[in-house]
PDB file of C-alpha atoms in Angstrom:
ATOM      1  CA  MET A   1     165.875 128.310 -63.162  1.00 40.00           C
ATOM      2  CA  MET A   2     163.847 132.031 -62.683  1.00 33.00           C
ATOM      3  CA  THR A   3     162.873 132.028 -66.534  1.00 37.00           C
ATOM      4  CA  LYS A   4     161.828 128.462 -66.596  1.00 39.00           C
ATOM      5  CA  TRP A   5     159.325 129.321 -63.511  1.00 33.00           C
ATOM      6  CA  LEU A   6     158.300 132.774 -65.051  1.00 30.00           C
ATOM      7  CA  LEU A   7     157.202 130.826 -68.262  1.00 36.00           C
ATOM      8  CA  LEU A   8     155.442 127.804 -66.372  1.00 36.00           C
ATOM      9  CA  THR A   9     154.100 131.079 -64.419  1.00 33.00           C
ATOM     10  CA  TRP A  10     152.840 133.434 -67.288  1.00 33.00           C
ATOM     11  CA  SER A  11     151.473 129.943 -69.102  1.00 41.00           C
ATOM     12  CA  ALA A  12     149.135 129.186 -65.948  1.00 37.00           C
ATOM     13  CA  PHE A  13     148.164 132.505 -65.831  1.00 31.00           C
ATOM     14  CA  GLY A  14     147.313 132.937 -69.502  1.00 36.00           C
ATOM     15  CA  SER A  15     144.933 129.777 -69.415  1.00 37.00           C
ATOM     16  CA  VAL A  16     143.369 131.031 -66.935  1.00 35.00           C
ATOM     17  CA  LEU A  17     142.424 134.532 -68.649  1.00 33.00           C
ATOM     18  CA  LEU A  18     141.511 132.469 -71.643  1.00 37.00           C
ATOM     19  CA  THR A  19     139.055 129.629 -70.298  1.00 41.00           C
ATOM     20  CA  SER A  20     136.200 131.382 -68.971  1.00 45.00           C
ATOM     21  CA  SER A  21     133.902 129.845 -65.945  1.00 48.00           C
ATOM     22  CA  PRO A  22     130.512 128.677 -67.102  1.00 53.00           C
ATOM     23  CA  ALA A  23     129.199 131.992 -65.764  1.00 50.00           C
ATOM     24  CA  GLU A  24     131.238 133.695 -67.339  1.00 66.00           C
ATOM     25  CA  GLY A  25     130.395 132.518 -69.938  1.00 77.00           C
ATOM     26  CA  PHE A  26     126.707 132.432 -70.450  1.00 80.00           C
ATOM     27  CA  LEU A  27     127.302 136.472 -69.593  1.00 82.00           C
ATOM     28  CA  LEU A  28     129.065 136.985 -71.820  1.00 86.00           C
ATOM     29  CA  GLU A  29     126.725 134.909 -74.641  1.00 88.00           C
ATOM     30  CA  TYR A  30     124.038 137.543 -73.434  1.00 86.00           C
ATOM     31  CA  GLN A  31     126.338 140.264 -73.392  1.00 87.00           C
ATOM     32  CA  ASN A  32     127.100 139.645 -76.989  1.00 89.00           C
ATOM     33  CA  GLU A  33     123.362 139.112 -78.556  1.00 90.00           C
ATOM     34  CA  LEU A  34     122.497 142.483 -76.815  1.00 90.00           C
ATOM     35  CA  ALA A  35     125.182 144.094 -78.099  1.00 91.00           C
ATOM     36  CA  ASN A  36     124.103 142.876 -81.805  1.00 92.00           C
ATOM     37  CA  ILE A  37     120.838 144.057 -81.220  1.00 92.00           C
ATOM     38  CA  SER A  38     122.191 147.412 -80.197  1.00 92.00           C
ATOM     39  CA  SER A  39     123.981 147.484 -83.236  1.00 93.00           C
ATOM     40  CA  LEU A  40     122.063 146.509 -86.137  1.00 94.00           C
ATOM     41  CA  ALA A  41     119.213 148.980 -84.076  1.00 94.00           C
ATOM     42  CA  VAL A  42     121.475 151.958 -84.647  1.00 93.00           C
ATOM     43  CA  ARG A  43     122.986 150.962 -88.030  1.00 95.00           C
ATOM     44  CA  GLU A  44     119.023 150.796 -89.355  1.00 96.00           C
ATOM     45  CA  VAL A  45     117.953 153.656 -87.099  1.00 96.00           C
ATOM     46  CA  THR A  46     120.896 156.049 -88.819  1.00 95.00           C
ATOM     47  CA  ALA A  47     120.076 154.664 -92.551  1.00 96.00           C
ATOM     48  CA  SER A  48     116.162 155.618 -92.033  1.00 96.00           C
ATOM     49  CA  TRP A  49     117.424 159.260 -90.484  1.00 96.00           C
ATOM     50  CA  ALA A  50     119.170 159.500 -93.749  1.00 97.00           C
ATOM     51  CA  ASP A  51     116.505 158.418 -95.682  1.00 97.00           C
ATOM     52  CA  ASN A  52     114.238 160.765 -93.553  1.00 97.00           C
ATOM     53  CA  SER A  53     116.517 163.879 -94.009  1.00 96.00           C
ATOM     54  CA  GLU A  54     116.713 163.582 -98.154  1.00 97.00           C
ATOM     55  CA  LEU A  55     112.863 163.027 -97.847  1.00 97.00           C
ATOM     56  CA  ASN A  56     112.745 166.351 -95.874  1.00 97.00           C
ATOM     57  CA  GLY A  57     114.819 167.809 -98.446  1.00 96.00           C
ATOM     58  CA  LEU A  58     113.032 166.973-101.401  1.00 97.00           C
ATOM     59  CA  PHE A  59     109.805 168.413 -99.083  1.00 97.00           C
ATOM     60  CA  ASN A  60     111.620 171.664 -98.943  1.00 97.00           C
ATOM     61  CA  ARG A  61     112.550 172.376-102.474  1.00 97.00           C
ATOM     62  CA  ARG A  62     108.895 171.443-103.962  1.00 97.00           C
ATOM     63  CA  ILE A  63     107.694 174.142-101.400  1.00 97.00           C
ATOM     64  CA  LEU A  64     110.052 176.709-102.663  1.00 96.00           C
ATOM     65  CA  ALA A  65     109.625 176.036-106.117  1.00 97.00           C
ATOM     66  CA  GLN A  66     106.090 175.996-106.078  1.00 96.00           C
ATOM     67  CA  ILE A  67     106.356 179.303-104.087  1.00 96.00           C
ATOM     68  CA  GLY A  68     109.114 181.137-106.059  1.00 96.00           C
ATOM     69  CA  ASP A  69     107.207 180.436-109.383  1.00 96.00           C
ATOM     70  CA  ALA A  70     104.252 182.440-107.594  1.00 96.00           C
ATOM     71  CA  THR A  71     106.711 184.920-106.367  1.00 96.00           C
ATOM     72  CA  VAL A  72     107.653 185.479-109.764  1.00 97.00           C
ATOM     73  CA  GLN A  73     104.102 185.863-110.979  1.00 96.00           C
ATOM     74  CA  MET A  74     103.439 188.823-108.289  1.00 97.00           C
ATOM     75  CA  ARG A  75     106.188 190.701-108.874  1.00 97.00           C
ATOM     76  CA  HIS A  76     105.545 190.715-113.135  1.00 97.00           C
ATOM     77  CA  ARG A  77     102.446 191.897-111.936  1.00 96.00           C
ATOM     78  CA  ASP A  78     103.057 194.625-109.375  1.00 97.00           C
ATOM     79  CA  GLU A  79     105.747 195.817-111.932  1.00 97.00           C
ATOM     80  CA  TYR A  80     102.843 196.213-114.645  1.00 97.00           C
ATOM     81  CA  VAL A  81     100.560 198.206-112.783  1.00 96.00           C
ATOM     82  CA  ALA A  82     103.600 200.400-111.410  1.00 96.00           C
ATOM     83  CA  ASP A  83     104.788 201.065-114.824  1.00 96.00           C
ATOM     84  CA  LEU A  84     100.755 201.160-116.030  1.00 95.00           C
ATOM     85  CA  LEU A  85     100.676 204.140-113.257  1.00 94.00           C
ATOM     86  CA  GLU A  86     103.683 206.014-114.524  1.00 93.00           C
ATOM     87  CA  ASN A  87     102.816 206.118-117.883  1.00 94.00           C
ATOM     88  CA  GLU A  88      99.155 206.968-117.291  1.00 93.00           C
ATOM     89  CA  ARG A  89      99.718 209.768-115.272  1.00 91.00           C
ATOM     90  CA  ASP A  90      99.122 212.466-117.263  1.00 91.00           C
ATOM     91  CA  SER A  91      96.277 211.033-119.097  1.00 92.00           C
ATOM     92  CA  ILE A  92      93.794 210.846-115.539  1.00 94.00           C
ATOM     93  CA  SER A  93      92.739 213.564-112.990  1.00 94.00           C
ATOM     94  CA  ASP A  94      94.926 214.358-110.198  1.00 93.00           C
ATOM     95  CA  LEU A  95      91.330 213.133-107.915  1.00 95.00           C
ATOM     96  CA  CYS A  96      91.932 209.708-109.623  1.00 95.00           C
ATOM     97  CA  TRP A  97      95.373 209.597-109.202  1.00 93.00           C
ATOM     98  CA  GLU A  98      95.213 210.250-105.733  1.00 93.00           C
ATOM     99  CA  PHE A  99      93.002 207.681-105.718  1.00 95.00           C
ATOM    100  CA  LEU A 100      94.333 204.867-107.559  1.00 96.00           C
ATOM    101  CA  GLU A 101      97.839 205.630-105.688  1.00 94.00           C
ATOM    102  CA  GLN A 102      96.121 204.690-102.263  1.00 95.00           C
ATOM    103  CA  TYR A 103      94.324 201.948-103.397  1.00 94.00           C
ATOM    104  CA  TYR A 104      97.531 200.439-105.429  1.00 96.00           C
ATOM    105  CA  ALA A 105      99.906 200.943-101.921  1.00 96.00           C
ATOM    106  CA  PHE A 106      96.621 199.005 -99.819  1.00 96.00           C
ATOM    107  CA  TYR A 107      96.312 196.236-102.284  1.00 95.00           C
ATOM    108  CA  ARG A 108      99.916 195.419-102.864  1.00 95.00           C
ATOM    109  CA  ALA A 109     100.484 195.192 -99.157  1.00 96.00           C
ATOM    110  CA  LEU A 110      97.177 192.590 -99.338  1.00 96.00           C
ATOM    111  CA  TRP A 111      98.830 190.786-102.041  1.00 96.00           C
ATOM    112  CA  GLY A 112     102.190 190.435-100.107  1.00 95.00           C
ATOM    113  CA  VAL A 113     100.205 189.412 -97.097  1.00 96.00           C
ATOM    114  CA  ASP A 114      97.912 186.796 -99.205  1.00 96.00           C
ATOM    115  CA  LEU A 115     101.200 185.131-100.572  1.00 96.00           C
ATOM    116  CA  LYS A 116     103.058 185.180 -96.930  1.00 96.00           C
ATOM    117  CA  ASN A 117      99.986 183.039 -95.303  1.00 97.00           C
ATOM    118  CA  CYS A 118     100.391 180.513 -98.178  1.00 97.00           C
ATOM    119  CA  VAL A 119     104.081 180.266 -97.080  1.00 96.00           C
ATOM    120  CA  ARG A 120     103.498 179.867 -93.169  1.00 96.00           C
ATOM    121  CA  GLU A 121     100.863 177.158 -93.816  1.00 96.00           C
ATOM    122  CA  ALA A 122     103.720 175.050 -95.832  1.00 97.00           C
ATOM    123  CA  TYR A 123     106.372 175.819 -93.628  1.00 96.00           C
ATOM    124  CA  GLN A 124     104.006 174.383 -90.400  1.00 96.00           C
ATOM    125  CA  ASP A 125     103.611 171.454 -92.188  1.00 96.00           C
ATOM    126  CA  LEU A 126     107.585 171.274 -93.476  1.00 96.00           C
ATOM    127  CA  GLU A 127     108.091 171.847 -89.354  1.00 95.00           C
ATOM    128  CA  TYR A 128     106.042 169.013 -88.647  1.00 96.00           C
ATOM    129  CA  ASP A 129     107.338 166.654 -90.912  1.00 96.00           C
ATOM    130  CA  ARG A 130     110.845 167.425 -90.214  1.00 93.00           C
ATOM    131  CA  LEU A 131     110.410 167.395 -86.331  1.00 94.00           C
ATOM    132  CA  ASP A 132     107.538 165.711 -85.282  1.00 94.00           C
ATOM    133  CA  ARG A 133     106.728 162.703 -88.011  1.00 94.00           C
ATOM    134  CA  PHE A 134     109.824 160.880 -87.602  1.00 96.00           C
ATOM    135  CA  ARG A 135     112.464 161.923 -85.544  1.00 95.00           C
ATOM    136  CA  PRO A 136     111.143 161.575 -82.208  1.00 96.00           C
ATOM    137  CA  GLN A 137     110.471 157.681 -83.147  1.00 95.00           C
ATOM    138  CA  ALA A 138     113.938 157.447 -84.303  1.00 95.00           C
ATOM    139  CA  SER A 139     115.633 159.632 -81.243  1.00 95.00           C
ATOM    140  CA  SER A 140     113.768 157.092 -78.389  1.00 94.00           C
ATOM    141  CA  ALA A 141     114.799 153.946 -80.521  1.00 94.00           C
ATOM    142  CA  GLN A 142     118.590 154.968 -80.648  1.00 91.00           C
ATOM    143  CA  ARG A 143     118.348 156.214 -76.703  1.00 91.00           C
ATOM    144  CA  ILE A 144     116.675 152.799 -75.466  1.00 92.00           C
ATOM    145  CA  LEU A 145     118.352 150.133 -77.803  1.00 91.00           C
ATOM    146  CA  LYS A 146     121.537 151.323 -76.672  1.00 88.00           C
ATOM    147  CA  THR A 147     121.466 150.649 -73.206  1.00 87.00           C
ATOM    148  CA  ALA A 148     121.798 147.172 -74.350  1.00 83.00           C
ATOM    149  CA  THR A 149     125.177 147.388 -74.894  1.00 84.00           C
ATOM    150  CA  TYR A 150     125.338 147.541 -71.117  1.00 79.00           C
ATOM    151  CA  GLN A 151     122.176 145.551 -70.168  1.00 80.00           C
ATOM    152  CA  ALA A 152     124.287 142.697 -68.762  1.00 78.00           C
ATOM    153  CA  ILE A 153     126.096 144.805 -66.431  1.00 76.00           C
ATOM    154  CA  ARG A 154     123.325 146.395 -65.480  1.00 81.00           C
ATOM    155  CA  THR A 155     121.163 143.500 -64.655  1.00 80.00           C
ATOM    156  CA  LEU A 156     124.298 141.836 -62.777  1.00 75.00           C
ATOM    157  CA  SER A 157     124.871 144.830 -60.764  1.00 75.00           C
ATOM    158  CA  MET A 158     120.936 144.577 -59.868  1.00 73.00           C
ATOM    159  CA  SER A 159     121.338 141.065 -59.055  1.00 66.00           C
ATOM    160  CA  ASP A 160     122.262 138.769 -56.454  1.00 70.00           C
ATOM    161  CA  ILE A 161     125.281 137.461 -57.803  1.00 74.00           C
ATOM    162  CA  PHE A 162     125.442 134.393 -56.596  1.00 76.00           C
ATOM    163  CA  ASP A 163     121.764 132.971 -57.969  1.00 69.00           C
ATOM    164  CA  GLN A 164     122.791 132.183 -61.646  1.00 79.00           C
ATOM    165  CA  GLN A 165     119.404 130.643 -62.464  1.00 82.00           C
ATOM    166  CA  SER A 166     117.419 134.402 -61.479  1.00 81.00           C
ATOM    167  CA  ILE A 167     120.396 136.171 -63.473  1.00 82.00           C
ATOM    168  CA  ARG A 168     119.383 134.194 -66.342  1.00 84.00           C
ATOM    169  CA  ALA A 169     116.436 134.388 -66.579  1.00 83.00           C
ATOM    170  CA  LYS A 170     116.459 137.994 -66.239  1.00 86.00           C
ATOM    171  CA  LEU A 171     119.175 138.332 -69.272  1.00 87.00           C
ATOM    172  CA  THR A 172     116.406 136.134 -70.876  1.00 87.00           C
ATOM    173  CA  GLU A 173     113.524 138.432 -69.962  1.00 89.00           C
ATOM    174  CA  GLU A 174     115.800 142.058 -71.072  1.00 89.00           C
ATOM    175  CA  LEU A 175     116.786 139.874 -73.979  1.00 88.00           C
ATOM    176  CA  GLN A 176     113.637 139.335 -75.294  1.00 92.00           C
ATOM    177  CA  SER A 177     112.103 142.882 -74.533  1.00 91.00           C
ATOM    178  CA  TYR A 178     114.835 144.716 -76.361  1.00 92.00           C
ATOM    179  CA  GLN A 179     113.960 142.248 -79.779  1.00 94.00           C
ATOM    180  CA  ASN A 180     110.532 143.106 -79.073  1.00 95.00           C
ATOM    181  CA  THR A 181     111.253 146.921 -78.772  1.00 95.00           C
ATOM    182  CA  TRP A 182     113.549 146.561 -81.929  1.00 95.00           C
ATOM    183  CA  GLU A 183     110.845 145.100 -83.893  1.00 96.00           C
ATOM    184  CA  TYR A 184     108.588 147.555 -82.517  1.00 96.00           C
ATOM    185  CA  TYR A 185     110.841 150.585 -83.909  1.00 96.00           C
ATOM    186  CA  ALA A 186     111.889 149.155 -86.931  1.00 96.00           C
ATOM    187  CA  THR A 187     107.648 148.606 -87.922  1.00 97.00           C
ATOM    188  CA  THR A 188     107.096 152.409 -86.571  1.00 96.00           C
ATOM    189  CA  LEU A 189     110.248 153.845 -88.398  1.00 97.00           C
ATOM    190  CA  GLN A 190     109.056 152.265 -91.781  1.00 96.00           C
ATOM    191  CA  GLU A 191     105.723 153.555 -90.856  1.00 97.00           C
ATOM    192  CA  GLU A 192     107.024 157.420 -90.456  1.00 96.00           C
ATOM    193  CA  LEU A 193     108.986 157.527 -93.540  1.00 97.00           C
ATOM    194  CA  GLN A 194     105.773 156.027 -95.555  1.00 96.00           C
ATOM    195  CA  ARG A 195     103.333 158.433 -93.869  1.00 96.00           C
ATOM    196  CA  HIS A 196     105.548 161.288 -95.847  1.00 97.00           C
ATOM    197  CA  ASP A 197     104.065 161.132 -99.395  1.00 97.00           C
ATOM    198  CA  ALA A 198     100.776 161.648 -97.415  1.00 97.00           C
ATOM    199  CA  ILE A 199     101.749 165.106 -95.545  1.00 97.00           C
ATOM    200  CA  VAL A 200     103.649 166.319 -99.075  1.00 97.00           C
ATOM    201  CA  SER A 201     100.649 165.171-101.295  1.00 97.00           C
ATOM    202  CA  GLY A 202      98.261 167.283 -98.373  1.00 97.00           C
ATOM    203  CA  THR A 203     100.908 169.639 -98.163  1.00 97.00           C
ATOM    204  CA  MET A 204     101.232 170.841-102.061  1.00 97.00           C
ATOM    205  CA  GLY A 205      97.577 170.456-102.729  1.00 97.00           C
ATOM    206  CA  ARG A 206      96.714 173.228-100.192  1.00 97.00           C
ATOM    207  CA  LEU A 207      99.475 175.183-101.476  1.00 97.00           C
ATOM    208  CA  ALA A 208      98.612 175.405-104.562  1.00 97.00           C
ATOM    209  CA  VAL A 209      94.785 176.308-103.699  1.00 98.00           C
ATOM    210  CA  CYS A 210      96.064 179.384-101.597  1.00 97.00           C
ATOM    211  CA  ILE A 211      98.456 180.347-104.123  1.00 97.00           C
ATOM    212  CA  ASP A 212      95.457 180.224-106.853  1.00 97.00           C
ATOM    213  CA  ARG A 213      93.109 182.043-104.554  1.00 97.00           C
ATOM    214  CA  ALA A 214      96.167 184.942-103.875  1.00 97.00           C
ATOM    215  CA  LEU A 215      97.038 185.222-107.582  1.00 97.00           C
ATOM    216  CA  VAL A 216      93.123 185.429-108.677  1.00 97.00           C
ATOM    217  CA  TYR A 217      92.690 188.137-105.520  1.00 96.00           C
ATOM    218  CA  GLN A 218      95.564 190.073-107.304  1.00 97.00           C
ATOM    219  CA  GLN A 219      94.380 190.291-111.156  1.00 97.00           C
ATOM    220  CA  VAL A 220      91.030 191.332-109.641  1.00 97.00           C
ATOM    221  CA  ASP A 221      92.584 193.921-108.560  1.00 96.00           C
ATOM    222  CA  VAL A 222      94.810 194.592-111.431  1.00 97.00           C
ATOM    223  CA  ASP A 223      91.907 194.548-113.326  1.00 97.00           C
ATOM    224  CA  VAL A 224      90.336 197.217-111.086  1.00 96.00           C
ATOM    225  CA  ILE A 225      92.868 199.557-111.272  1.00 96.00           C
ATOM    226  CA  GLU A 226      93.280 199.261-115.456  1.00 95.00           C
ATOM    227  CA  GLU A 227      89.451 199.743-115.500  1.00 95.00           C
ATOM    228  CA  GLU A 228      89.443 202.806-113.176  1.00 95.00           C
ATOM    229  CA  ILE A 229      92.531 203.965-115.660  1.00 95.00           C
ATOM    230  CA  GLN A 230      90.398 203.337-118.658  1.00 94.00           C
ATOM    231  CA  THR A 231      87.811 205.524-117.203  1.00 95.00           C
ATOM    232  CA  ASN A 232      89.377 208.251-115.330  1.00 95.00           C
ATOM    233  CA  CYS A 233      88.222 206.794-111.726  1.00 93.00           C
ATOM    234  CA  ASP A 234      84.404 207.671-112.783  1.00 84.00           C
ATOM    235  CA  ASN A 235      82.995 205.745-110.506  1.00 60.00           C
ATOM    236  CA  GLU A 236      85.003 206.553-108.288  1.00 47.00           C
ATOM    237  CA  ALA A 237      84.710 210.247-108.682  1.00 47.00           C
ATOM    238  CA  LYS A 238      80.833 209.951-108.709  1.00 43.00           C
ATOM    239  CA  ARG A 239      80.730 208.361-105.247  1.00 52.00           C
ATOM    240  CA  VAL A 240      83.463 211.467-103.741  1.00 50.00           C
ATOM    241  CA  ALA A 241      81.380 214.008-105.791  1.00 44.00           C
ATOM    242  CA  ASN A 242      78.487 212.530-103.780  1.00 44.00           C
TER     243      ASN A 242
END
């Protein structure tokens, strides 16, 4: 008898659990819609973030490749001048040797500064692309749209629980707001990804100009050193004598 009573009791209690009131039903419906928006946004933002990280990585490698080539060229020229001065030490005067040593040390430092300035400018562009182009918008989207998962409870906690019509209106408004917010961020994030190409193009163009200028300056200095060795610093010796 007791067993039969317990079965009847659990059956009745289970039917209560499985049957939602109209009020509970519409709350769950709204919450499901809000949760779907949040889940969609999180998935899409995560995918966009991965795409952006890949773009950042490719950008970084392009800069490194271009700077690496320039560094190799500068080092070859530097080694050439060092070898040239060592090999021609006995063919030039002490006064010329001292002048060329100072000249070489001074301009060698400038070569490094010129190339470092090129790297610094490229790095600033890379940091902007990495931190300021896409990331703030993506972070904002994740932060705002994740709140949709508990918006129904938050709205209910701030409402008159007996005013079902008002709660419905508020949830409808919130749902539309989140939908509009996601549409905005979906468009914005795509635009931010598309802006990457223009940033890369501008950076690589400026970097190429900067590197070419640095290499030209270096070559001019190398040419001067070669000429001074050939003339035994004749022009410089005349200036010192005068």
